[in-house]
Coordinates of C-alpha atoms and ligand atoms in Angstrom, one line a residue:
X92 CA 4.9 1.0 -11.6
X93 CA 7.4 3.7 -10.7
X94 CA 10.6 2.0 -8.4
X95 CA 10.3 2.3 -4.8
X96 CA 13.1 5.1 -3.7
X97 CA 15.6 4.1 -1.8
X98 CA 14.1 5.5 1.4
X99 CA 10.8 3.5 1.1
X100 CA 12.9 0.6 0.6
X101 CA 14.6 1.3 4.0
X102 CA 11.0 2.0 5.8
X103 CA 10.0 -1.2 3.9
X104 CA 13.1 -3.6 4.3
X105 CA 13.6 -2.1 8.1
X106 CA 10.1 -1.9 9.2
X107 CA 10.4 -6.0 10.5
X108 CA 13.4 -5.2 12.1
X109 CA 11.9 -2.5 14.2
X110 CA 8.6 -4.3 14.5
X111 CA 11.0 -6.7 16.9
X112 CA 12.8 -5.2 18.4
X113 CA 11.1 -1.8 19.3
X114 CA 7.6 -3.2 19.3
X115 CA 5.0 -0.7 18.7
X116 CA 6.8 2.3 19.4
X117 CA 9.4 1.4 16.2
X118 CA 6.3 0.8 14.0
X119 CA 4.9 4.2 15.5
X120 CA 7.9 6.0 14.2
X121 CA 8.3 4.3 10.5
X122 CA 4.4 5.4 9.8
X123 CA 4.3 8.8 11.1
X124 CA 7.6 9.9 9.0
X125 CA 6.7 13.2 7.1
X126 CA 5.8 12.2 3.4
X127 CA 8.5 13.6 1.2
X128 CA 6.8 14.6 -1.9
X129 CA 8.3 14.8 -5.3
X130 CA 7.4 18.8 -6.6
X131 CA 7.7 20.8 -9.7
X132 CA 6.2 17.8 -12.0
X133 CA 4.3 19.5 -15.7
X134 CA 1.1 19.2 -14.6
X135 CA -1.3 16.4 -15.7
X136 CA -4.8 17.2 -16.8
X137 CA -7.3 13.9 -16.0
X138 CA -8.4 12.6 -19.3
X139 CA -11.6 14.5 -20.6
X140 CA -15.0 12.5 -21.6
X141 CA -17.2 14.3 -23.7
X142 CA -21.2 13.8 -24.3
X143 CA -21.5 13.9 -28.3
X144 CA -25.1 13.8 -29.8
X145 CA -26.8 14.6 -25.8
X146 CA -25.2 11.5 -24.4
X147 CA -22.4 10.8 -22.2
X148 CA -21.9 7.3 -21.7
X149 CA -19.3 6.4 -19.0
X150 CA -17.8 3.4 -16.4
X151 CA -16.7 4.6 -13.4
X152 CA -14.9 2.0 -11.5
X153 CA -13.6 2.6 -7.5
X154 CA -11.0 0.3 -6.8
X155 CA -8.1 0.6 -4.7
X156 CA -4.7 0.3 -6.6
X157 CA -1.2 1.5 -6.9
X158 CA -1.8 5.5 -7.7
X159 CA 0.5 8.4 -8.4
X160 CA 0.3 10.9 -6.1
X161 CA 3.2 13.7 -4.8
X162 CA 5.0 12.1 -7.7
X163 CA 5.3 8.5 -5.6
X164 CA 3.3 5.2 -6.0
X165 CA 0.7 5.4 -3.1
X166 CA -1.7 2.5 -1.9
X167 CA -5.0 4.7 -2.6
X168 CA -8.4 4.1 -4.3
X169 CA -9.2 6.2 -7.5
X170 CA -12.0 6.1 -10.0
X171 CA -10.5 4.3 -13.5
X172 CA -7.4 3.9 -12.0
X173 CA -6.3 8.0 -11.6
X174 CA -6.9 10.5 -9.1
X175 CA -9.1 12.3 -10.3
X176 CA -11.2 10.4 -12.3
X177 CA -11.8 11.4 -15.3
X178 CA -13.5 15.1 -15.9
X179 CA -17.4 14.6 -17.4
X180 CA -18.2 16.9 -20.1
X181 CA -21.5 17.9 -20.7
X182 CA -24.0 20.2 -21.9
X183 CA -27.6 21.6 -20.9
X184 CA -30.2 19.0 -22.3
X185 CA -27.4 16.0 -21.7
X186 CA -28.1 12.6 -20.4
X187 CA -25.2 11.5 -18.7
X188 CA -25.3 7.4 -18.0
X189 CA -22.1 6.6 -15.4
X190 CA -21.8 3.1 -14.9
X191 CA -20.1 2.5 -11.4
X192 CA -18.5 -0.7 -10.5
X193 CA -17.5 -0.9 -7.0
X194 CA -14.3 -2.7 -6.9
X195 CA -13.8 -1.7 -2.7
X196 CA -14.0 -3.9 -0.1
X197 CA -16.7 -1.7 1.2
X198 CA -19.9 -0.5 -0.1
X199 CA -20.0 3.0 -1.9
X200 CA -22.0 5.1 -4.2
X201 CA -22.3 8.3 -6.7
X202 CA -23.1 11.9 -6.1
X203 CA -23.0 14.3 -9.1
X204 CA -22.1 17.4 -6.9
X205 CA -24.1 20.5 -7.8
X206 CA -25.8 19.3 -10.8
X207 CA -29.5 20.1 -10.8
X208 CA -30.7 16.8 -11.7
X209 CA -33.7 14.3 -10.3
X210 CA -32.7 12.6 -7.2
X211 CA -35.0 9.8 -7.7
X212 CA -34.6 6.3 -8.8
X213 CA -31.1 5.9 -10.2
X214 CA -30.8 9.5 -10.3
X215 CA -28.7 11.5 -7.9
X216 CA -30.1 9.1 -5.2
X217 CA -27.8 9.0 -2.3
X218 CA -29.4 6.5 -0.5
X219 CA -28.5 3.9 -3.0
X220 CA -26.1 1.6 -1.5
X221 CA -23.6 0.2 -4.1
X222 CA -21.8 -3.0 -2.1
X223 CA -18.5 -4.6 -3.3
X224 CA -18.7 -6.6 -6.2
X225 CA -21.7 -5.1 -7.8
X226 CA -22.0 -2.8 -10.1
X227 CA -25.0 0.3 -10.3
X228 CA -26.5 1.6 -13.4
X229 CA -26.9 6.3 -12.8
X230 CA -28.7 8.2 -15.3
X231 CA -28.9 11.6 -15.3
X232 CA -30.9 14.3 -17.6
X233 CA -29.7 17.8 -17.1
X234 CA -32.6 20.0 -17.8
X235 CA -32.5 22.5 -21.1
X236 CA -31.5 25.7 -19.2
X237 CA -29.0 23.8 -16.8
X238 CA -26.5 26.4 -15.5
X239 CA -23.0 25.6 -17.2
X240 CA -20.0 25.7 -14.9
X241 CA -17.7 23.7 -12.9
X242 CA -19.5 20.5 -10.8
X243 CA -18.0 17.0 -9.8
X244 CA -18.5 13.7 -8.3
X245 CA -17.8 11.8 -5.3
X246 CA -18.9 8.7 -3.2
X247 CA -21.8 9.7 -0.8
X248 CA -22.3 6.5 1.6
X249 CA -23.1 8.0 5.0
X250 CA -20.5 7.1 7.3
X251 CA -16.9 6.8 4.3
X252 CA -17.8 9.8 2.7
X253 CA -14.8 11.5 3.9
X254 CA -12.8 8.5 4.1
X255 CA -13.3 7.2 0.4
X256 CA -12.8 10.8 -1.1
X257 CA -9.5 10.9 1.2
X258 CA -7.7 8.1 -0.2
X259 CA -8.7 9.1 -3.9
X260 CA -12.6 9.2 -5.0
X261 CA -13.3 12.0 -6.6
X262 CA -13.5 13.8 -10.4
X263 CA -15.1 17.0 -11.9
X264 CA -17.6 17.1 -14.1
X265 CA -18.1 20.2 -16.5
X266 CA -21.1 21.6 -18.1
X267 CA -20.2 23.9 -21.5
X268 CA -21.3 27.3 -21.6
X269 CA -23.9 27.5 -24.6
X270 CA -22.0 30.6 -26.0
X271 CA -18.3 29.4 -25.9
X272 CA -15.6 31.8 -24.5
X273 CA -12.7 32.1 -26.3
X274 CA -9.5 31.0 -24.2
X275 CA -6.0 29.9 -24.7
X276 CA -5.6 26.8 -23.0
X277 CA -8.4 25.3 -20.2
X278 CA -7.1 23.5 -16.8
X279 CA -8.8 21.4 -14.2
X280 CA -7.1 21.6 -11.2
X281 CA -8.8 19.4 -8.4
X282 CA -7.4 20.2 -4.8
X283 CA -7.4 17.8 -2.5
X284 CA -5.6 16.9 0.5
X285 CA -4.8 13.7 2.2
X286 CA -1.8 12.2 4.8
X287 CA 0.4 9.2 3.6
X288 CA 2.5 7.7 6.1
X289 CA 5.9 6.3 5.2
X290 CA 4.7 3.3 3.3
X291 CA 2.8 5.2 1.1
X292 CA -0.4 4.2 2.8
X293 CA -3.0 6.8 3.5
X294 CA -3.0 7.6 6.9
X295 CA -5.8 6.7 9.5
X296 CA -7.4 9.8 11.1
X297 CA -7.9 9.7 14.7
X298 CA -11.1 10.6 16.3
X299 CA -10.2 13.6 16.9
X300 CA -9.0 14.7 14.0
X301 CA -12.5 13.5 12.7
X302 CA -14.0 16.0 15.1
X303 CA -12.3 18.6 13.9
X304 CA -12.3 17.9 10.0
X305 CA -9.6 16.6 9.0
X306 CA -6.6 18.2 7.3
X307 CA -4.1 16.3 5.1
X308 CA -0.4 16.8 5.2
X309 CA -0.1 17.2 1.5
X310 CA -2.4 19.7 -0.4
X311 CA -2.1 18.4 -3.5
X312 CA -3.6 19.2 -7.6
X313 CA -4.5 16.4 -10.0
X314 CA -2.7 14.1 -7.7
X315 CA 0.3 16.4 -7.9
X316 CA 2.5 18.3 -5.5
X317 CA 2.8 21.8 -6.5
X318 CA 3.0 21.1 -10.5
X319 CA 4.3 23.7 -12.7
X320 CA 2.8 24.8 -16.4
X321 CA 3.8 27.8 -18.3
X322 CA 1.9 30.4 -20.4
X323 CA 3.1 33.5 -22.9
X324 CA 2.0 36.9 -21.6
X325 CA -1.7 38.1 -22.6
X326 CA -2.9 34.7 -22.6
X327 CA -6.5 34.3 -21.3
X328 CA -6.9 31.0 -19.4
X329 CA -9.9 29.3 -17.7
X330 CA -9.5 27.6 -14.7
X331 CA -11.8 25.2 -13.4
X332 CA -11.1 24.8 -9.6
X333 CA -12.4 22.3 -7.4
X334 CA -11.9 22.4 -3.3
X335 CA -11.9 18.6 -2.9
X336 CA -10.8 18.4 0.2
X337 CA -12.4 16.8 3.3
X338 CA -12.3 19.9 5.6
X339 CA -9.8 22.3 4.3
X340 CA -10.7 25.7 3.3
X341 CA -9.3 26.9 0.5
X342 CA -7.7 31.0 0.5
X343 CA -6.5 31.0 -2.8
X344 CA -4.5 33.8 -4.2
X345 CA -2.0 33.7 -7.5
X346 CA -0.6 37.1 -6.9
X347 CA 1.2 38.9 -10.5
X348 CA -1.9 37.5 -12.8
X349 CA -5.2 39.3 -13.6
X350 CA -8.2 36.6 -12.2
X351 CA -11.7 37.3 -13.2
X352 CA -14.6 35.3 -11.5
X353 CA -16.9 33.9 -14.4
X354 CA -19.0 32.4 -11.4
X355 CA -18.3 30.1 -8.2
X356 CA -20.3 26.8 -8.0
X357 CA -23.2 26.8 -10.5
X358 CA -23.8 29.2 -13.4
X359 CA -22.2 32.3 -14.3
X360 CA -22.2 35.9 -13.3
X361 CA -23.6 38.5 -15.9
X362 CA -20.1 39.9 -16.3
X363 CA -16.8 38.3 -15.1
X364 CA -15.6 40.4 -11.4
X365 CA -12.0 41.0 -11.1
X366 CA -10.4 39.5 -7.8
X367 CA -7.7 39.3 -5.7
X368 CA -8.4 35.8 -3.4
X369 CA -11.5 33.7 -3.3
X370 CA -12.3 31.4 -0.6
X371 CA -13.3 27.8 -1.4
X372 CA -15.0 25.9 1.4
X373 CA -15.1 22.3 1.0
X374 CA -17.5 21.6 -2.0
X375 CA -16.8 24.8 -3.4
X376 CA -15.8 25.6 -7.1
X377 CA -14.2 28.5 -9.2
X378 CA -14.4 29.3 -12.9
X379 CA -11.8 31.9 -13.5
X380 CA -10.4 33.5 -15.7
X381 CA -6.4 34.3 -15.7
X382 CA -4.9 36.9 -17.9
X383 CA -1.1 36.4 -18.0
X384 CA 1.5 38.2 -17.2
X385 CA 5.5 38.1 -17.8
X386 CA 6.6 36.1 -14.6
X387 CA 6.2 33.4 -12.2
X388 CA 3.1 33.1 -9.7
X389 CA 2.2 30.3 -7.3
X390 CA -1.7 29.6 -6.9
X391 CA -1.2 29.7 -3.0
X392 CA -3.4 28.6 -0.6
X393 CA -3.5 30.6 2.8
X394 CA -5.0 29.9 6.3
X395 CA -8.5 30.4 6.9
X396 CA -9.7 30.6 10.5
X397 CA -12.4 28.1 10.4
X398 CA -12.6 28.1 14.5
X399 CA -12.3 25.2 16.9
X400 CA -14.1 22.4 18.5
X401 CA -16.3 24.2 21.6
X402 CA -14.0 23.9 24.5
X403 CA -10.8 23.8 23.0
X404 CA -8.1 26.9 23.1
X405 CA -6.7 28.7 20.0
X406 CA -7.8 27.6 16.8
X407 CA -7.2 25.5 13.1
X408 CA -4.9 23.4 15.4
X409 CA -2.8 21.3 13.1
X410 CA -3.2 24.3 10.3
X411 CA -0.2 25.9 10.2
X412 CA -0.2 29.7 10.0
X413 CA 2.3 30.5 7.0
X414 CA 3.0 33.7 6.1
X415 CA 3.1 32.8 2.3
X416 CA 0.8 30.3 2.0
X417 CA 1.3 26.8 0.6
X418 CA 2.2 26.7 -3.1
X419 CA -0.3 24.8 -4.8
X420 CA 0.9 24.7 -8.5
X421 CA 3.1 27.6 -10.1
X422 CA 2.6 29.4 -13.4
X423 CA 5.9 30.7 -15.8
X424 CA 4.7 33.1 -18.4
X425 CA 7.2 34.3 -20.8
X426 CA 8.3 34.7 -24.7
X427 CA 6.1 37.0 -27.2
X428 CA 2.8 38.5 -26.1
X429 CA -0.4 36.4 -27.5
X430 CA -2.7 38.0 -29.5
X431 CA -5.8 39.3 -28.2
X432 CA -9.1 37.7 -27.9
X433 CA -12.7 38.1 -28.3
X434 CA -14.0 40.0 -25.2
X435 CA -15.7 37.6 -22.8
X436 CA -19.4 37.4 -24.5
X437 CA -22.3 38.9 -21.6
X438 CA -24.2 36.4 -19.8
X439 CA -28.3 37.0 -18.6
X440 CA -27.7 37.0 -14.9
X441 CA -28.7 34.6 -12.8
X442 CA -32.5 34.3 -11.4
X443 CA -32.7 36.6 -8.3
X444 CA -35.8 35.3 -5.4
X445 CA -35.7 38.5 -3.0
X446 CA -39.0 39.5 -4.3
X447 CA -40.4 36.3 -4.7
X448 CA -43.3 35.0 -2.4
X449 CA -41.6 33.1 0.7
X450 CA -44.1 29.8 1.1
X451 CA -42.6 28.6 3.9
X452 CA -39.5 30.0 6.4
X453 CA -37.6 27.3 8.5
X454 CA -34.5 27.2 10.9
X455 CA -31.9 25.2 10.4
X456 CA -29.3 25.4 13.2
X457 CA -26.1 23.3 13.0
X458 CA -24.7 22.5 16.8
X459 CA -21.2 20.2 17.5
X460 CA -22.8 19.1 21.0
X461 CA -20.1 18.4 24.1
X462 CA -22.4 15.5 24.9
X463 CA -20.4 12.3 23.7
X464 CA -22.3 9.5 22.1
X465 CA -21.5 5.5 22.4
X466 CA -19.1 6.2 20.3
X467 CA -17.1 8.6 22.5
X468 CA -17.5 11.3 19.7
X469 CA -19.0 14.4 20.2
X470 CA -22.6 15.2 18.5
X471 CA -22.6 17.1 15.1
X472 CA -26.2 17.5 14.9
X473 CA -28.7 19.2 12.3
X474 CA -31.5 20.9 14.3
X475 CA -30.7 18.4 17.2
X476 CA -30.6 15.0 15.6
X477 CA -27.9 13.5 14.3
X478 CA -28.5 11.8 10.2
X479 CA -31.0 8.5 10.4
X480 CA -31.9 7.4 6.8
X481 CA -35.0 6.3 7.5
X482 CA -36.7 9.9 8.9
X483 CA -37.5 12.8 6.5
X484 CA -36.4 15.7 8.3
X485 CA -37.4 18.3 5.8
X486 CA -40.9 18.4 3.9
X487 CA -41.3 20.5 0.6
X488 CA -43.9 21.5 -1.4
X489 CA -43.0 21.1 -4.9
X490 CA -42.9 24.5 -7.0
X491 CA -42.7 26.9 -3.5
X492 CA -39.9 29.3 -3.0
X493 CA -38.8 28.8 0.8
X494 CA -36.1 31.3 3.0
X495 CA -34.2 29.0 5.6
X496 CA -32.5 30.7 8.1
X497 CA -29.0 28.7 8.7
X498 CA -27.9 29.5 12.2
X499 CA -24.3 28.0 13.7
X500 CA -24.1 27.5 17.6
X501 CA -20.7 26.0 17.5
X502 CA -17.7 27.4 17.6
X503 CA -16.2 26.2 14.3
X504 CA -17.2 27.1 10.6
X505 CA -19.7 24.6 8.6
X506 CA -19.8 24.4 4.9
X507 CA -23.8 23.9 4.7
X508 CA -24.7 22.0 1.1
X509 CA -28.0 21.4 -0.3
X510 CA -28.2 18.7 -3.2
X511 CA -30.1 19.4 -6.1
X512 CA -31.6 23.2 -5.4
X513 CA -29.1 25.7 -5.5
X514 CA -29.3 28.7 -2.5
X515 CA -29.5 32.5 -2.9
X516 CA -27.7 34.0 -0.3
X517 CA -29.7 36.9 1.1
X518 CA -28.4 38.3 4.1
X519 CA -25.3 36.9 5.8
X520 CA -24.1 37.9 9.7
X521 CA -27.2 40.7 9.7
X522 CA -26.1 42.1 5.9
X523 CA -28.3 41.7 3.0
X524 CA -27.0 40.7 -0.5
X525 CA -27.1 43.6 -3.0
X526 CA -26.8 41.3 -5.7
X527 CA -27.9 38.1 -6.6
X528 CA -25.5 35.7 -5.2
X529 CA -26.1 31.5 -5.5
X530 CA -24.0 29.1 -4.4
X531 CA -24.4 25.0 -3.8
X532 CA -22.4 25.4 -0.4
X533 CA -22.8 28.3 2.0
X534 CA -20.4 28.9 5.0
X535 CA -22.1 29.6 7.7
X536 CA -19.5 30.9 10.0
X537 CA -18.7 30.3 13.7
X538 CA -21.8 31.5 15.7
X539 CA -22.9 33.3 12.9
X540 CA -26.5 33.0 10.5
X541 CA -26.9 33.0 7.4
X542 CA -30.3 33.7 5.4
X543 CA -30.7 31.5 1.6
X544 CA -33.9 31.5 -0.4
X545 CA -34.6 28.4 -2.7
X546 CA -36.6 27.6 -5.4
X547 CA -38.1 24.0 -5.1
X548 CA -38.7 23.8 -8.4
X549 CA -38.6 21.0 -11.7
X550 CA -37.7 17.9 -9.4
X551 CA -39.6 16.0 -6.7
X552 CA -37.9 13.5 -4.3
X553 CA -35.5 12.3 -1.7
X554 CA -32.3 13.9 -1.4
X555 CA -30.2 15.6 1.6
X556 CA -28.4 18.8 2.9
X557 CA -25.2 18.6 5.6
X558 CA -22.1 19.8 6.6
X559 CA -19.5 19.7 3.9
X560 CA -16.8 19.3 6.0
X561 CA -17.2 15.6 5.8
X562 CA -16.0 14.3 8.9
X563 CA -19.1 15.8 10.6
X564 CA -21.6 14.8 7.8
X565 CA -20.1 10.9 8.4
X566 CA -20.8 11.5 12.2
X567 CA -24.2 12.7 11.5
X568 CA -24.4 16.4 10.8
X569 CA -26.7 15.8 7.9
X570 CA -30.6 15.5 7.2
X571 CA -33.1 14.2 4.5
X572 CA -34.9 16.4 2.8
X573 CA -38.4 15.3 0.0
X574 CA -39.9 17.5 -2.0
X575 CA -43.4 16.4 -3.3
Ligands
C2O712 CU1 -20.4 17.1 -2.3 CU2 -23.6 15.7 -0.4 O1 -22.0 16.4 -1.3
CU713 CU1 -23.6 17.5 -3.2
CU714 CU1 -19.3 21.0 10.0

């Protein structure tokens, strides 16, 4: 337990006072005040857990407790007591056994993010409902040739998705490459965002704010408000980046350091890519590779224009527009320069479909409706139906290769995500792909298309696609998909 400052101790020892005497309004005031995070901390890596002869073997427990986070104890709910959980290591051929006990007051469940495993049974099954109290046993068998790279985990009960990974559910999970690359020092750095008001609770979203996607007030990494680490020059590092947040798109940029893409969600490009910025919708991840240099650089994260809710003026309303970005974490590098290492060994590229016989081609357009339902929301609907649990919206013939066409009518940016079968991006706005570009979320930009090819093959079963903004896939902007 960390002492409470002696601000929260005013909020806390005035907030009866204020109750009283200024009713709501005073109450108003003492939760909205601006959450005053501590920055600069070393940053903390979440504690690794490794698979040793093909097994991992873990306990995941949700509970909500007393957390770090921006440096201050926070009323939040984390996996094991941290936020992040712990990072899962694993490698092609694994079986990974997570234990989850669900120490909430509400039901929950498990979603391994990106990894290509069954989704039946106690599998990567999201419609297992996991209620308070009890506890569920997950098993998963990554296949033999199961892409290494960057995944995670995160509660996927339809309707606190975005809610629970808000307040503190979520962790990465890491598949080894088979041919190690030779690095100085490895970092997880989870982004998320959420709001804490002045009590250090997290903050209720209103409805509109739901509409839109939420946007926490602190961006934060490992828990942390812009944490600082340091490096000597010619270091090669690997950074395993995570866009955890609810709805936030992530522009990232660490401007004086040499970045080299090893791949973005699953599996690896045949040779790393130099870059400049990569954008990280939510669900998105980044294995990269920094080359230091003598200096200090911010990992910043910029404004992406992800549009607005149809009928609204301007756009990313409570985004503001900074020149500079928001400093996520910053990196010193000085002293002698490091040694040189191996070069980065070659990688066979990944599979590539645009020749591949199309069995089947389907439309999926994703529409934010202006009629309101019951619930005075507006509709986020997958080809015109908001999620039900109980319909299959999407049939599949096991071992086909299909080419969905993923067309946006709204005028706001959806993050589409398919569990289990990875998407080749083929053409996107009109443009064809040169290369062979896969990813586990695709942005399908404000009225714009987007064409993916994917292979339905190894597994059968029940699983789903939906926005990644998670707002809209709680208020339905998500369908069942079984492949048999
Ligand atoms: Cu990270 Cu169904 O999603
Ligand atoms: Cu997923
Ligand atoms: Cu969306």
């Amino acid at each position: 337990m960390q002492p409470i400052s002696r601000r929260q101790a005013l909020l806390l020892g005035g907030l009866g006072a204020a109750g009283t005497a200024a009713g709501a309004t005073g109450m108003i005031w003492a939760l909205s005040s601006p959450p005053d995070p501590v920055t600069g901390a070393k940053l903390v890596q979440p504690q690794d857990q490794r698979s040793a002869d093909r097994l991992l073997q873990v306990r995941l427990e949700a509970a909500p407790g007393q957390i770090l986070l921006a440096g201050k104890q926070a009323a939040a709910l984390g996996y094991n007591g941290g936020i992040p959980g712990p990072t899962l290591r694993v490698q092609a051929g694994d079986v990974l056994k997570i234990k989850l006990v669900n120490n909430l007051a509400q039901p929950t469940n498990l979603h391994v993010h990106g990894l290509h495993v069954s989704p039946e049974g106690n599998g990567d099954n999201v419609f297992i409902s996991v209620e308070p109290g009890s506890t569920f046993d997950y098993e998963y068998t990554l296949p033999e040739d199961h892409p290494p790279g960057v995944y995670w985990y995160h509660p996927h009960h339809h309707g606190t998705v975005a809610d629970q990974i808000f307040a503190g559910l979520f962790g990465a999970i890491i598949v080894e490459d088979p041919d190690p690359i030779e690095v100085s020092t490895e970092r997880v750095l989870v982004v998320s965002d959420t709001t804490l008001d002045g009590l250090g609770n997290i903050q209720a979203v209103p409805a509109m704010e739901r509409m839109m996607g939420r946007e926490g007030q602190l961006i934060l990494v490992n828990g942390q408000s812009n944490p600082q680490f340091t490096a000597r020059p010619g270091e090669r590092e690997r950074w395993r980046i995570i866009n955890a947040c609810v709805a936030r798109y992530l522009r990232l940029r660490l401007d004086g350091q040499q970045l080299q893409l090893l791949g973005m969600d699953s599996g690896r490009y045949p040779q790393p890519e130099t870059v400049d910025d990569l954008l990280l919708t939510p669900g998105n991840r980044a294995d990269l590779l920094v080359t230091t240099t003598t200096g200090e650089s911010a990992l910043r994260a910029f404004h992406h224009d992800r549009g607005n809710m149809p009928g609204m003026m301007g756009s990313g309303a409570r985004n503001p527009t900074q020149p500079d970005g928001t400093a996520l974490a910053t990196l010193r590098v000085s002293g002698e320069q490091a040694a040189p290492l191996a070069a980065v060994p070659a990688l066979k590229g990944p599979e590539n479909l645009t020749s591949s016989a199309i069995a089947a081609r389907r439309q999926i357009v994703l529409a934010a409706g202006m009629g309101m339902g019951a619930s005075g929301m507006m509709r986020f609907t997958i080809n015109g139906r908001e999620f039900n649990e109980t319909r299959t919206d999407t049939t599949v013939a096991a071992g086909n290769v299909e080419e969905w066409t993923l067309t946006n009518t709204s005028p706001m940016d959806h993050p589409f995500h398919l569990h289990v079968w990875p998407m080749q991006i083929i053409e996107e706005n009109g443009q064809s792909k040169t290369t062979a570009v896969w990813r586990d979320v695709v942005n399908v930009p404000a009225n714009g298309r987007v064409k993916v090819r994917v292979a339905f093959n190894d597994f059968r079963g029940r699983s789903a696609y939906h926005c990644h903004i998670l707002d809209h896939e709680d208020l339905g902007m998500m369908g069942a998909i079984e492949v048999r």
